[in-house]
Coordinates of C-alpha atoms and ligand atoms in Angstrom, one line a residue:
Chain A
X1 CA 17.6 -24.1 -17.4
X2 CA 19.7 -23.0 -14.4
X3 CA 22.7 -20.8 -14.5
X4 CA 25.6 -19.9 -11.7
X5 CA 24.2 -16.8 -10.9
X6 CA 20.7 -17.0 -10.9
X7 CA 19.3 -15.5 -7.8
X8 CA 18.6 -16.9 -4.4
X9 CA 17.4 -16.4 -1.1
X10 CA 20.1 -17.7 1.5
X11 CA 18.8 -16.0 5.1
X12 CA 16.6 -14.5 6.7
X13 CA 15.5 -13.0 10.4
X14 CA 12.9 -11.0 11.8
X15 CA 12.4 -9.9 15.7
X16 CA 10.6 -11.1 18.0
X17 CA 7.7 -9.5 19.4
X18 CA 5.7 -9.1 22.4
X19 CA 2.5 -7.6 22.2
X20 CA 3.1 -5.9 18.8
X21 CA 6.2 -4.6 20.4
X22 CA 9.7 -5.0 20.0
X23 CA 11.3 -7.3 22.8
X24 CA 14.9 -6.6 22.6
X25 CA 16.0 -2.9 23.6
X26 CA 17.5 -0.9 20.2
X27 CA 16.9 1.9 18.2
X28 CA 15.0 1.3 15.2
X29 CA 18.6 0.8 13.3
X30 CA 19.7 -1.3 16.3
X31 CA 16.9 -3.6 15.3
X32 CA 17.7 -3.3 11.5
X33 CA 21.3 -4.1 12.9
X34 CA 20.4 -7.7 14.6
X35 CA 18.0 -9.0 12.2
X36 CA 20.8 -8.5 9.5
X37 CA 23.3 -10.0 11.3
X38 CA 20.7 -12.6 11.8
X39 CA 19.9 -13.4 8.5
X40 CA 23.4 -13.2 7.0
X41 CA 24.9 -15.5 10.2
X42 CA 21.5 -18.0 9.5
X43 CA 23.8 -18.3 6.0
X44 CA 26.8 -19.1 7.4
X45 CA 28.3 -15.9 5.8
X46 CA 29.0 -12.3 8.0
X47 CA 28.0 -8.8 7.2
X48 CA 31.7 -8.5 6.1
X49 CA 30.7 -10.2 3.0
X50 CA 27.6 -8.0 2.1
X51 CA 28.5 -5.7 -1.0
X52 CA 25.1 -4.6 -1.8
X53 CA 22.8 -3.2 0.7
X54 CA 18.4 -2.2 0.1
X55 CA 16.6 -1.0 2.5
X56 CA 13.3 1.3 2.7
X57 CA 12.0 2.9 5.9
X58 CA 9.5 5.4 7.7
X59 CA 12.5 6.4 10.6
X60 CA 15.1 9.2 10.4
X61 CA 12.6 11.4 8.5
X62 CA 13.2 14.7 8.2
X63 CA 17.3 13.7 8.6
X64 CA 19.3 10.6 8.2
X65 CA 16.8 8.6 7.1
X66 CA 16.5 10.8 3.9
X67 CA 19.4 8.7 2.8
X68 CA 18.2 5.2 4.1
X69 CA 20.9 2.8 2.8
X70 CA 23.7 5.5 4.0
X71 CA 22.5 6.0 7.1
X72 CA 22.1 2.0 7.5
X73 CA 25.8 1.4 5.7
X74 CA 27.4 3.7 7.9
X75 CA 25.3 1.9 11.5
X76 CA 26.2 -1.3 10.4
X77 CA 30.2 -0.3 9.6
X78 CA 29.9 -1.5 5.8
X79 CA 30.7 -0.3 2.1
X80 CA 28.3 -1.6 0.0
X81 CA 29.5 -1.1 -3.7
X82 CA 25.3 -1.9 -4.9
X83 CA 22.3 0.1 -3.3
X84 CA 19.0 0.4 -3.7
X85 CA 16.9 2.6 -1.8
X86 CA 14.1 2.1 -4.1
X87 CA 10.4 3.7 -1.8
X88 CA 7.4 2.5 -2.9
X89 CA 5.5 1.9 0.1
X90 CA 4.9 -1.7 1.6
X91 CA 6.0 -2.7 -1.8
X92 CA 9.5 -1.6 -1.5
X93 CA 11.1 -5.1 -0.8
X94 CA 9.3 -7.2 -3.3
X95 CA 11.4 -5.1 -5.9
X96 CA 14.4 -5.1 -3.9
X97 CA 14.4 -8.7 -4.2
X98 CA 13.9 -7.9 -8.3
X99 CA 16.6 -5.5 -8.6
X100 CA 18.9 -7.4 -6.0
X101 CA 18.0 -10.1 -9.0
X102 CA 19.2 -8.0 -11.9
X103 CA 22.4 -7.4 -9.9
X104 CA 23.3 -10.9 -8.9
X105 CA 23.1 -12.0 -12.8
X106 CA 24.7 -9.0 -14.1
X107 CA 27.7 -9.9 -11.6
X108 CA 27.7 -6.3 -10.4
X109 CA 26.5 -8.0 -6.4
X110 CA 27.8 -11.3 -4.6
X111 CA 25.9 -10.8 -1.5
X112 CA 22.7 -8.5 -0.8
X113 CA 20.8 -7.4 2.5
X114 CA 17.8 -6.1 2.3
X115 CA 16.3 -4.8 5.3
X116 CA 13.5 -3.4 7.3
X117 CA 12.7 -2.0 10.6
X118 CA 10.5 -0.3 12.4
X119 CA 9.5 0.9 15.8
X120 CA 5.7 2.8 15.4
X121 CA 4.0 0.9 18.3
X122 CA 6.7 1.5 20.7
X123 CA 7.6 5.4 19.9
X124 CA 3.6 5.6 19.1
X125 CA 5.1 7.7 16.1
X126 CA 2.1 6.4 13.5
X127 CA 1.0 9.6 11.9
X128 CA -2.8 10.0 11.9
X129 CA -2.8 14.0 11.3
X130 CA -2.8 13.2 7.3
X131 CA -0.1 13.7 4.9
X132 CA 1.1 17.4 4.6
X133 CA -0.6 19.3 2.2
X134 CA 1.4 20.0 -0.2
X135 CA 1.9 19.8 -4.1
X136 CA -0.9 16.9 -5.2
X137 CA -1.3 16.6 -1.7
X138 CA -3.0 20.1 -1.1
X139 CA -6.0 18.9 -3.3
X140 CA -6.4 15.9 -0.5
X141 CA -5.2 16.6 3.2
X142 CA -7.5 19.8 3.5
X143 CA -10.7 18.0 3.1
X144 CA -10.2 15.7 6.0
X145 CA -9.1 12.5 4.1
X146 CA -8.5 9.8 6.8
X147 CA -5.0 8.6 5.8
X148 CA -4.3 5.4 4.7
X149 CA -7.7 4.1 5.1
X150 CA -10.1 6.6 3.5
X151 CA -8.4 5.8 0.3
X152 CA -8.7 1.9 0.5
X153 CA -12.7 2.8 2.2
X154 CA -12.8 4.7 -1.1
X155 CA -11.6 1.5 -3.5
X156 CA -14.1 -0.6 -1.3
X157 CA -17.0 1.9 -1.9
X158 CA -16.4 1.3 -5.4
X159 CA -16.0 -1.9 -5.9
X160 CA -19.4 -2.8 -4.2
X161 CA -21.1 -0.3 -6.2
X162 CA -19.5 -2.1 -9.5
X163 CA -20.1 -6.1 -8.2
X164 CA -22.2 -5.9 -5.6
X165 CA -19.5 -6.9 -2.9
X166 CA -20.1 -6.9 0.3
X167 CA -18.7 -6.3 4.3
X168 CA -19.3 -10.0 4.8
X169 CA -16.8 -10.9 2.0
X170 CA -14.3 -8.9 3.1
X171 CA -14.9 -10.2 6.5
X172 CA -14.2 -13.7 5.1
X173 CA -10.6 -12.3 4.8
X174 CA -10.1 -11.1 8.2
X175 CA -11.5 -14.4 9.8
X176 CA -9.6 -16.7 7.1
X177 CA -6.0 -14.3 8.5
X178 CA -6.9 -14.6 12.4
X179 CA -7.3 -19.1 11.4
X180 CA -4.2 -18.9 10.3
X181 CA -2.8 -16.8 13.0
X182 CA -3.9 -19.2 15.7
X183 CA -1.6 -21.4 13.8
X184 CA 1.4 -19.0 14.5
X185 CA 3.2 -19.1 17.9
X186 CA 4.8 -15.5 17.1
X187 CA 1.2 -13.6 15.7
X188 CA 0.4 -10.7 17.3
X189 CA -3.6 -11.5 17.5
X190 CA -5.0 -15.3 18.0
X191 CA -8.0 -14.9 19.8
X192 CA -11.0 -16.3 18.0
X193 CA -13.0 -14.2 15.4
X194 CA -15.7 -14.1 13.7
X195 CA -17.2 -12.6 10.5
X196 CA -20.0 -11.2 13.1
X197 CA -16.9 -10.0 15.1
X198 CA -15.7 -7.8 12.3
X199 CA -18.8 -6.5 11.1
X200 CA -19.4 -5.2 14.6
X201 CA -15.8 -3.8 15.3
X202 CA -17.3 -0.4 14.5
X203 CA -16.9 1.7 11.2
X204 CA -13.9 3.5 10.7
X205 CA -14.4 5.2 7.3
X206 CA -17.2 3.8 5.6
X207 CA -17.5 0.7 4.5
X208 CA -14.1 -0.2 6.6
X209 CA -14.6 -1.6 9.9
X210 CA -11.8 -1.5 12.5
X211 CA -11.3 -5.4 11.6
X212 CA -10.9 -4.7 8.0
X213 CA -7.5 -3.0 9.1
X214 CA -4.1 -4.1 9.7
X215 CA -2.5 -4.5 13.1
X216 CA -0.2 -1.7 14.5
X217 CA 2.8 -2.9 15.2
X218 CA 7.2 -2.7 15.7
X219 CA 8.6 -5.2 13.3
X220 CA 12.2 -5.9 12.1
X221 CA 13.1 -8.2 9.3
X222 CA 16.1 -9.0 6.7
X223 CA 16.5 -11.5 3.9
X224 CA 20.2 -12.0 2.3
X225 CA 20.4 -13.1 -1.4
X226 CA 23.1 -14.6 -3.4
X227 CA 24.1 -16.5 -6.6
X228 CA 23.4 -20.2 -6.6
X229 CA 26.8 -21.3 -7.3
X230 CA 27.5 -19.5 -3.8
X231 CA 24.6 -20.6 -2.4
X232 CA 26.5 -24.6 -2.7
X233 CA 28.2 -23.4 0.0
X234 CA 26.5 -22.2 2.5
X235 CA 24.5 -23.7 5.4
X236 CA 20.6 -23.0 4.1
X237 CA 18.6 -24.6 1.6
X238 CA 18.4 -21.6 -1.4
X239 CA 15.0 -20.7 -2.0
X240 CA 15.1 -19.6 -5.9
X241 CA 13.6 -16.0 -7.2
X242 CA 12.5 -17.2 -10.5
X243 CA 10.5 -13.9 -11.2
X244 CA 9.4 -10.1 -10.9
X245 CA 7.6 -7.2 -11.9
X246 CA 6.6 -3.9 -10.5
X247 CA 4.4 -0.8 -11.2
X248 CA 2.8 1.8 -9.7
X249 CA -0.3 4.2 -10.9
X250 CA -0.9 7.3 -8.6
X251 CA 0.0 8.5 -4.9
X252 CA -3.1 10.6 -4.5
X253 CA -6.0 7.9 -4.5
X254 CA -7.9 10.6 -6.3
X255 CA -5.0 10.0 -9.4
X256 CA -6.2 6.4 -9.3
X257 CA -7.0 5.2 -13.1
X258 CA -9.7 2.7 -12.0
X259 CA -10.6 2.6 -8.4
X260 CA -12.0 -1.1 -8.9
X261 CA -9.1 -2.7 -10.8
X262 CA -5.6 -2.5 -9.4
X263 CA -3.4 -2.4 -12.7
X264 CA 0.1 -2.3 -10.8
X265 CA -0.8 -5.5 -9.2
X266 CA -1.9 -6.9 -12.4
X267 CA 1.0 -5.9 -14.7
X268 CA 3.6 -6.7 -11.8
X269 CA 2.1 -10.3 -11.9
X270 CA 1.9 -10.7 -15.2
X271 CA 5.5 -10.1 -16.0
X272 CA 6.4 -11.6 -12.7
X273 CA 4.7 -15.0 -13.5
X274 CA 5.7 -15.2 -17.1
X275 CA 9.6 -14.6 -16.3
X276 CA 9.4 -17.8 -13.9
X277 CA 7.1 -19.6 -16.1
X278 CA 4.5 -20.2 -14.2
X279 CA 0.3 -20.2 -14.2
X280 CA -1.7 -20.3 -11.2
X281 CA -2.6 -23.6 -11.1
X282 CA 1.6 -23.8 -10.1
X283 CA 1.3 -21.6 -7.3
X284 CA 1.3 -23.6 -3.7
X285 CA 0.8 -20.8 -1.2
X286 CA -0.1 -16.9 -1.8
X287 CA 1.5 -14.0 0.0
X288 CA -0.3 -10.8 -0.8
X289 CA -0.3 -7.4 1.0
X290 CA -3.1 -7.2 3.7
X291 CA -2.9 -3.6 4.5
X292 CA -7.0 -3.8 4.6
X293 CA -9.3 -6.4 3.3
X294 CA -10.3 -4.6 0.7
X295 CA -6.3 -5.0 -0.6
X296 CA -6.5 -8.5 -0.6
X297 CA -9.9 -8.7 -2.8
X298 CA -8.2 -6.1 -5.4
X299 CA -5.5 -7.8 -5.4
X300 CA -6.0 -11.5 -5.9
X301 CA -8.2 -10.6 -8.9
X302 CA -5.7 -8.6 -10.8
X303 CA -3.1 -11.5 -9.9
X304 CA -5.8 -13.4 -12.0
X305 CA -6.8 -16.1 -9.4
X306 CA -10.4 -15.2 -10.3
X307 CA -12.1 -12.7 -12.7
X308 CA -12.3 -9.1 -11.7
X309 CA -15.2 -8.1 -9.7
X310 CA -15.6 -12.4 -8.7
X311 CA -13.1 -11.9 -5.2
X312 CA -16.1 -11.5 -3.3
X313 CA -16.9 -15.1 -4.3
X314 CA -13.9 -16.3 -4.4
X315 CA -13.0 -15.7 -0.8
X316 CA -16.2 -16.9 0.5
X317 CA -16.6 -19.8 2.4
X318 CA -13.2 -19.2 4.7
X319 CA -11.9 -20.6 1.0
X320 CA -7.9 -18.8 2.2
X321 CA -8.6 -20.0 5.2
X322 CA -5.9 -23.5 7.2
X323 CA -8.0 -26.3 4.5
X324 CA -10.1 -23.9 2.6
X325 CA -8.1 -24.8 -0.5
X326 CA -6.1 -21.7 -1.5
X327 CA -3.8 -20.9 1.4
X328 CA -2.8 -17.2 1.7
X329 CA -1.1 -15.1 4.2
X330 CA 0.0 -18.0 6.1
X331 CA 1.3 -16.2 9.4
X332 CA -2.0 -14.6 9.9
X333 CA -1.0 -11.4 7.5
X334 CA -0.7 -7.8 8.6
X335 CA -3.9 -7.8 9.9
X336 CA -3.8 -10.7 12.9
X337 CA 0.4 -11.4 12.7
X338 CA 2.1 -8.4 12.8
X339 CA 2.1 -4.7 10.4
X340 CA 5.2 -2.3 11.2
X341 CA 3.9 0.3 8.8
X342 CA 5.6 -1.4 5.8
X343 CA 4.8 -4.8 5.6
X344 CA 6.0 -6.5 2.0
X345 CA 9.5 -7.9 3.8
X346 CA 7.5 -10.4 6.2
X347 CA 5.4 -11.4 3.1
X348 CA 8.7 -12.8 1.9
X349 CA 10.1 -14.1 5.1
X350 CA 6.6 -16.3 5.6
X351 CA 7.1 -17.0 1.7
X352 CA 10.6 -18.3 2.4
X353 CA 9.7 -20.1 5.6
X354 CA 6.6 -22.3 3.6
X355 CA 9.4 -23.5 1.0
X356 CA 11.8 -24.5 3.4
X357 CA 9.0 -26.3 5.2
X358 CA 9.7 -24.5 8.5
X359 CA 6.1 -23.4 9.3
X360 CA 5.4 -26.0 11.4
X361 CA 1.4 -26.1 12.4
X362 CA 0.7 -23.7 9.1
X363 CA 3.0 -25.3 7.1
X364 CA 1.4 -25.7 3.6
X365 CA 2.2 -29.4 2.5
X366 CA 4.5 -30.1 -0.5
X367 CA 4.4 -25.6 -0.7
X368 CA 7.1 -25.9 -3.9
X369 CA 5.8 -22.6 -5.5
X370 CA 5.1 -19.2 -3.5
X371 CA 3.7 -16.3 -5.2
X372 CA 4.4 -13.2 -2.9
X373 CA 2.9 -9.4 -3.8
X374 CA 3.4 -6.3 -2.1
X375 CA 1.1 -3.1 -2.3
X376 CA 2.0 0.2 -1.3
X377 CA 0.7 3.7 -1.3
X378 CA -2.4 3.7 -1.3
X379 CA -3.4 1.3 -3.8
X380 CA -0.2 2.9 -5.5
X381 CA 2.5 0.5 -5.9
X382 CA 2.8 -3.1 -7.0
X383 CA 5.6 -5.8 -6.8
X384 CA 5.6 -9.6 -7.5
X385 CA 8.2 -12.2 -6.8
X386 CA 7.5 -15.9 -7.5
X387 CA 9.6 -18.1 -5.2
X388 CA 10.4 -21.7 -6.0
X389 CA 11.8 -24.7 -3.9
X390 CA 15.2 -25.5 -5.3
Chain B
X1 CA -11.5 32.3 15.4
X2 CA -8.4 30.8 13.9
X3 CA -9.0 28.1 11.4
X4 CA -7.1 24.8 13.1
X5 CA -7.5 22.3 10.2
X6 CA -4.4 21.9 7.5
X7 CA -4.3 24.3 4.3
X8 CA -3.1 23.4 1.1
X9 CA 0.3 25.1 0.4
X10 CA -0.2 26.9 -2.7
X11 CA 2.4 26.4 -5.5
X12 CA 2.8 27.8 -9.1
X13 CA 1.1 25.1 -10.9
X14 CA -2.0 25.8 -8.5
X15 CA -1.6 29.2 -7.9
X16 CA -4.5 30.1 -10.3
X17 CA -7.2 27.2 -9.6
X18 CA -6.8 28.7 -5.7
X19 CA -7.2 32.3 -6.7
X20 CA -10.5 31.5 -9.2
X21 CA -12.1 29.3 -5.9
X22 CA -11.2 32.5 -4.1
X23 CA -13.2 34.3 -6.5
X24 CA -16.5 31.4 -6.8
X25 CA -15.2 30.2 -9.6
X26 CA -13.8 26.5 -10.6
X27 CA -10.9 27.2 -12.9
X28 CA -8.9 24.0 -13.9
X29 CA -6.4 23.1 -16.6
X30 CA -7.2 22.7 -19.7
X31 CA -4.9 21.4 -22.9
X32 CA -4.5 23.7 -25.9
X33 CA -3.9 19.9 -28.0
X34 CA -5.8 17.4 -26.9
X35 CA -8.4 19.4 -25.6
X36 CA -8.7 18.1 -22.5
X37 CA -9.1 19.1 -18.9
X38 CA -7.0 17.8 -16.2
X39 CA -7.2 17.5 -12.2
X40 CA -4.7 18.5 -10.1
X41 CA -2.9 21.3 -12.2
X42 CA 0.2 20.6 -13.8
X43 CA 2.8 22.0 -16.1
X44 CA 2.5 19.6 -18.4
X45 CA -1.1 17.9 -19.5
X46 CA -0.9 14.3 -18.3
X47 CA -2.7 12.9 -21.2
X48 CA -0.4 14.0 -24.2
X49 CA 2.7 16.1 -22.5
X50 CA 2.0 19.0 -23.9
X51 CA 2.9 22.2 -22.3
X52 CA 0.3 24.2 -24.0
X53 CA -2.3 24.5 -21.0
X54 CA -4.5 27.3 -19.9
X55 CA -6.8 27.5 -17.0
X56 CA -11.0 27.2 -18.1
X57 CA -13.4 27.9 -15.7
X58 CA -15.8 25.0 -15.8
X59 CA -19.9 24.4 -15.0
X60 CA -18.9 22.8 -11.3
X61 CA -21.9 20.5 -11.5
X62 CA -20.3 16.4 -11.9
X63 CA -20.8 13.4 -9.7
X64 CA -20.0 11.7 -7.0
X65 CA -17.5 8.9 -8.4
X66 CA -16.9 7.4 -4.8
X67 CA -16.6 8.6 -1.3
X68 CA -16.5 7.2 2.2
X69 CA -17.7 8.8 5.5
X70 CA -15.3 9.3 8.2
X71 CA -16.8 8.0 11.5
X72 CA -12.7 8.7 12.8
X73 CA -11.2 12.2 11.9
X74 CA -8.1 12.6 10.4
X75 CA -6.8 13.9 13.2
X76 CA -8.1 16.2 15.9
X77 CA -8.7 19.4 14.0
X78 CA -11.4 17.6 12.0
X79 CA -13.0 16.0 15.3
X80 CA -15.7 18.1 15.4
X81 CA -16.8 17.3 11.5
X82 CA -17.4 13.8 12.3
X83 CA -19.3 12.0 10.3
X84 CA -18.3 14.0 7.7
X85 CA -18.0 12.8 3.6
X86 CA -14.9 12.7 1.8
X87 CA -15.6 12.4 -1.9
X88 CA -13.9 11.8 -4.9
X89 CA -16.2 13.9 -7.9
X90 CA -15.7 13.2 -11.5
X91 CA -16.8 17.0 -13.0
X92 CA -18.9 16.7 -16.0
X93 CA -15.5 17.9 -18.1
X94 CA -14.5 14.7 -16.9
X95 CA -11.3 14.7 -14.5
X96 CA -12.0 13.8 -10.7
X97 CA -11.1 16.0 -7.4
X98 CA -11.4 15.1 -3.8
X99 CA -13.7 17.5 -1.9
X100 CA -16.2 17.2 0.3
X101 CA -20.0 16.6 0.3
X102 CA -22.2 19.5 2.5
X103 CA -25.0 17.7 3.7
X104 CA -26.9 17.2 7.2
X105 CA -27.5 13.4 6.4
X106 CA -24.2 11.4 5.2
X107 CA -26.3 8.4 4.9
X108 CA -28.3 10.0 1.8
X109 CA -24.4 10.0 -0.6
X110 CA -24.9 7.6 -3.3
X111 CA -22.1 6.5 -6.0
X112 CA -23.9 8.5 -9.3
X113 CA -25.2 11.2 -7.1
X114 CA -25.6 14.2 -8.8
X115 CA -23.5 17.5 -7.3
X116 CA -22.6 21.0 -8.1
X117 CA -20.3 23.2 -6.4
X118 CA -20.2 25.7 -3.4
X119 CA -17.3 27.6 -2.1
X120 CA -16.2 27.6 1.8
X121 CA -14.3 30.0 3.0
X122 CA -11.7 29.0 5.2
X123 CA -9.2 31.7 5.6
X124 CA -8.5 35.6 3.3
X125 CA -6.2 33.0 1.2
X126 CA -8.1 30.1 0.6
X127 CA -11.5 28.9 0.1
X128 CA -12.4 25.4 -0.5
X129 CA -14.4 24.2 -3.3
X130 CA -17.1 21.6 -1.2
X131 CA -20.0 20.2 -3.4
X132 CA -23.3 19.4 -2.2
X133 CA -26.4 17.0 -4.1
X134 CA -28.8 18.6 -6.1
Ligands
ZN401 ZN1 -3.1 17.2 -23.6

């Protein structure tokens, strides 16, 4: 049953890269400001036609970027009349795309931007002194808690103490990634690897090697939805959003309800896959969050693709590897393609790509269905979109 | 010598926990109507909302729930800790705090290890309450 306004995905851009770095010289807005005009121009429409505008970022912080979509607005000389400035982590644009949904139906949007940028690797602005310690955060920061990763080393620690998981598993995860990778001209890592490769990459924060960790990167990237009765006339094949959910638990990984399970991820996909109608055995290509292994194995068990505490299995094998049967982060993920600090909008760009069939070498043949899931936090927040072929 | 690491910034909700570790003791919340304790302090008890809460000094023995061992620091002032444990400890009144594990040999923490508290002194305003396996 199709309606006039359901939502769809008309553009999309992201910026090239060299070496993890940005190529073009701009600002961090600059690049916001090129892969919008991008993605909206890849439409045949112009940023004049934009009226609502989602964006989440790391820049500006204290000071303009307090107020992301106003700051962005005012760079790229619009009024957007719909906003959403919605910060959940990495998550952020999986439920812009949701609540860029809800407005598109409700008629209260024609034309929404989300967009992301980032420039970390070139300003070497990643902050590795821990979060500042204050409210929930003074029970944390003070003890030394290697930030992001101690948290996810702390979910990993668990979950091999509950099923008996081990480094070798997630290894399979970072092999299967860097496969795909080799696969994609624009990946940021595409040398060979192997599961002896990551084992020996040296321990960060026990049990996470330095392989079981996303890239450091720049990265820019915007998506532009519509309604589909607009989407008739413009110069893309509309990708449809046919569902959504999103949740988060905790920001301080000791607030975690179950360090084993990740709930957001599971009542995100739940709600996500029953709005489009789905079950798994629908879904052609998987898009989840890489931000470590140990993400990955969390959540495709709480997406249900296998039972909780069976992802070690399930990814053994090189099984999400190019032929291993269930293909997942098709441009090599944040840990071989690229991972600019917040990494859910290129889950949705690659997503996008596979249904249009533009993925060349890694394209995923007769991809109709995409699930996509972003995590952010740390292990905090959850968001699903499930993206059909029109 | 000056202590170089961060310190929590004290705020009314926490105000008394960091005053009773000051003192040796581990004071947390605890709810007047459901009865029980929560980790970090709050105004309202997370469990059932209510705002009847008063701090209880509790035994400080629990378990280690998880942990990891930083072979990196978070960030330089910690550099000369490493390896050092970071450890999430579910108390035996059953909410969970990070701390740290005191111990010359990281490689003996276990998931189910059993812990009790000790106090650090890091500064005349705060002391930290580490835990170490008995
Ligand atoms: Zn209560």
């Amino acid at each position: 049953m199709s309606n006039r306004r359901d939502p769809v995905i008309v553009g999309l851009a992201d910026a090239p890269l060299e070496d993890g770095k940005f190529v073009t010289r701009a600002s961090v807005l600059g690049h916001a400001a090129l892969v919008a005009k991008a993605a909206v121009e890849e439409a045949g429409l112009t940023l004049d036609d934009v009226d609502g505008l989602l964006t989440a970022g790391m820049w500006g912080v204290p000071g303009p970027g307090q107020l992301a979509t106003v700051t962005l607005g005012e760079y790229l000389g619009i009024m957007p009349t719909f906003v959403d400035g919605t910060n959940i982590g990495g998550s952020a644009f999986e439920a812009h795309v949701a609540h860029a949904a809800m407005a598109l139906r409700e008629g209260y949007c024609e034309v929404a931007l989300i967009v992301y940028s980032s420039d970390q690797k070139s300003l070497r602005s990643r902050n590795l002194g821990g979060r500042p310690s204050v409210l929930s955060m003074q029970h944390e920061t003070p003890y030394g808690m290697p930030t992001p990763v101690g948290g996810y080393a702390m979910a990993a620690q668990r979950h091999m103490h509950e099923f008996g998981t081990t480094s070798e598993h997630l290894a399979e995860i970072a092999v299967a990634a860097r496969k795909w990778a080799q696969l994609n001209p624009a990946a940021t890592r595409r040398e060979p690897l192997s599961i002896d490769d990551v084992l020996s990459s040296g321990m960060i924060s026990e049990p996470l090697h330095l392989l079981d960790c996303c890239l450091v990167t720049d990265g820019a990237g915007a998506i532009v939805m519509t309604t589909a009765e607009r989407a008739k006339n413009l110069k893309t094949r509309p990708v449809a959003v046919k569902g959504y959910g999103e949740a988060h638990t905790h920001w301080a990984i000791g607030e975690m309800p179950d360090l084993a399970r990740l709930l957001p991820a599971q009542k995100a996909g739940e709600r996500a896959m029953k709005m489009a109608g789905v079950s798994h055995s629908d879904i052609d290509v998987v898009e989840v969050y890489d931000s470590f292994t140990i993400t990955v194995l969390l959540t495709l068990e709480a997406l249900g693709f296998c039972k909780i505490g069976e992802g070690g299995d399930f990814v053994s094998g090189q099984r999400t590897a190019p032929g291993g049967g269930f293909p997942m982060n098709t441009n090599g993920g944040g840990l071989s393609a690229l991972h600019p600090g917040m990494y859910g909008m290129f889950l949705l760009i690659e997503a996008t790509r596979q249904l249009r069939g533009d993925c060349g070498e890694r394209q995923v043949k007769g991809a109709e269905t995409a699930l996509v899931h972003g995590t952010g936090g740390t292990l905090s927040s959850g968001a699903t979109v499930i993206l059909q072929k029109d | 010598m000056s202590y170089d690491k961060p310190l929590p910034v004290i705020d009314h909700d926490s105000a008394p926990y960091w005053e009773a570790a000051r003192a040796g003791r581990l004071d947390i919340p605890l709810c007047s109507d459901c009865g029980k304790h929560h980790f970090y302090p709050r105004a309202v008890c997370p469990y059932c909302h209510s705002d009847k809460l008063r701090f209880d000094t509790v035994s400080g023995r629990g378990e280690v729930h998880t942990f990891t061992i930083a072979r990196r620091p978070a960030g330089p002032a910690f550099a000369d800790d490493v390896p050092y444990v970071v450890a999430l400890i579910e108390l035996e009144e059953g909410p969970r705090m990070m701390s740290r594990i005191q111990t010359d040999d990281p490689g003996k923490v276990r998931i189910g290890a059993k812990v009790e508290v000790t106090f650090v002194k890091a500064t005349d305003e705060v002391t930290f309450p580490y835990f170490r396996m008995t």
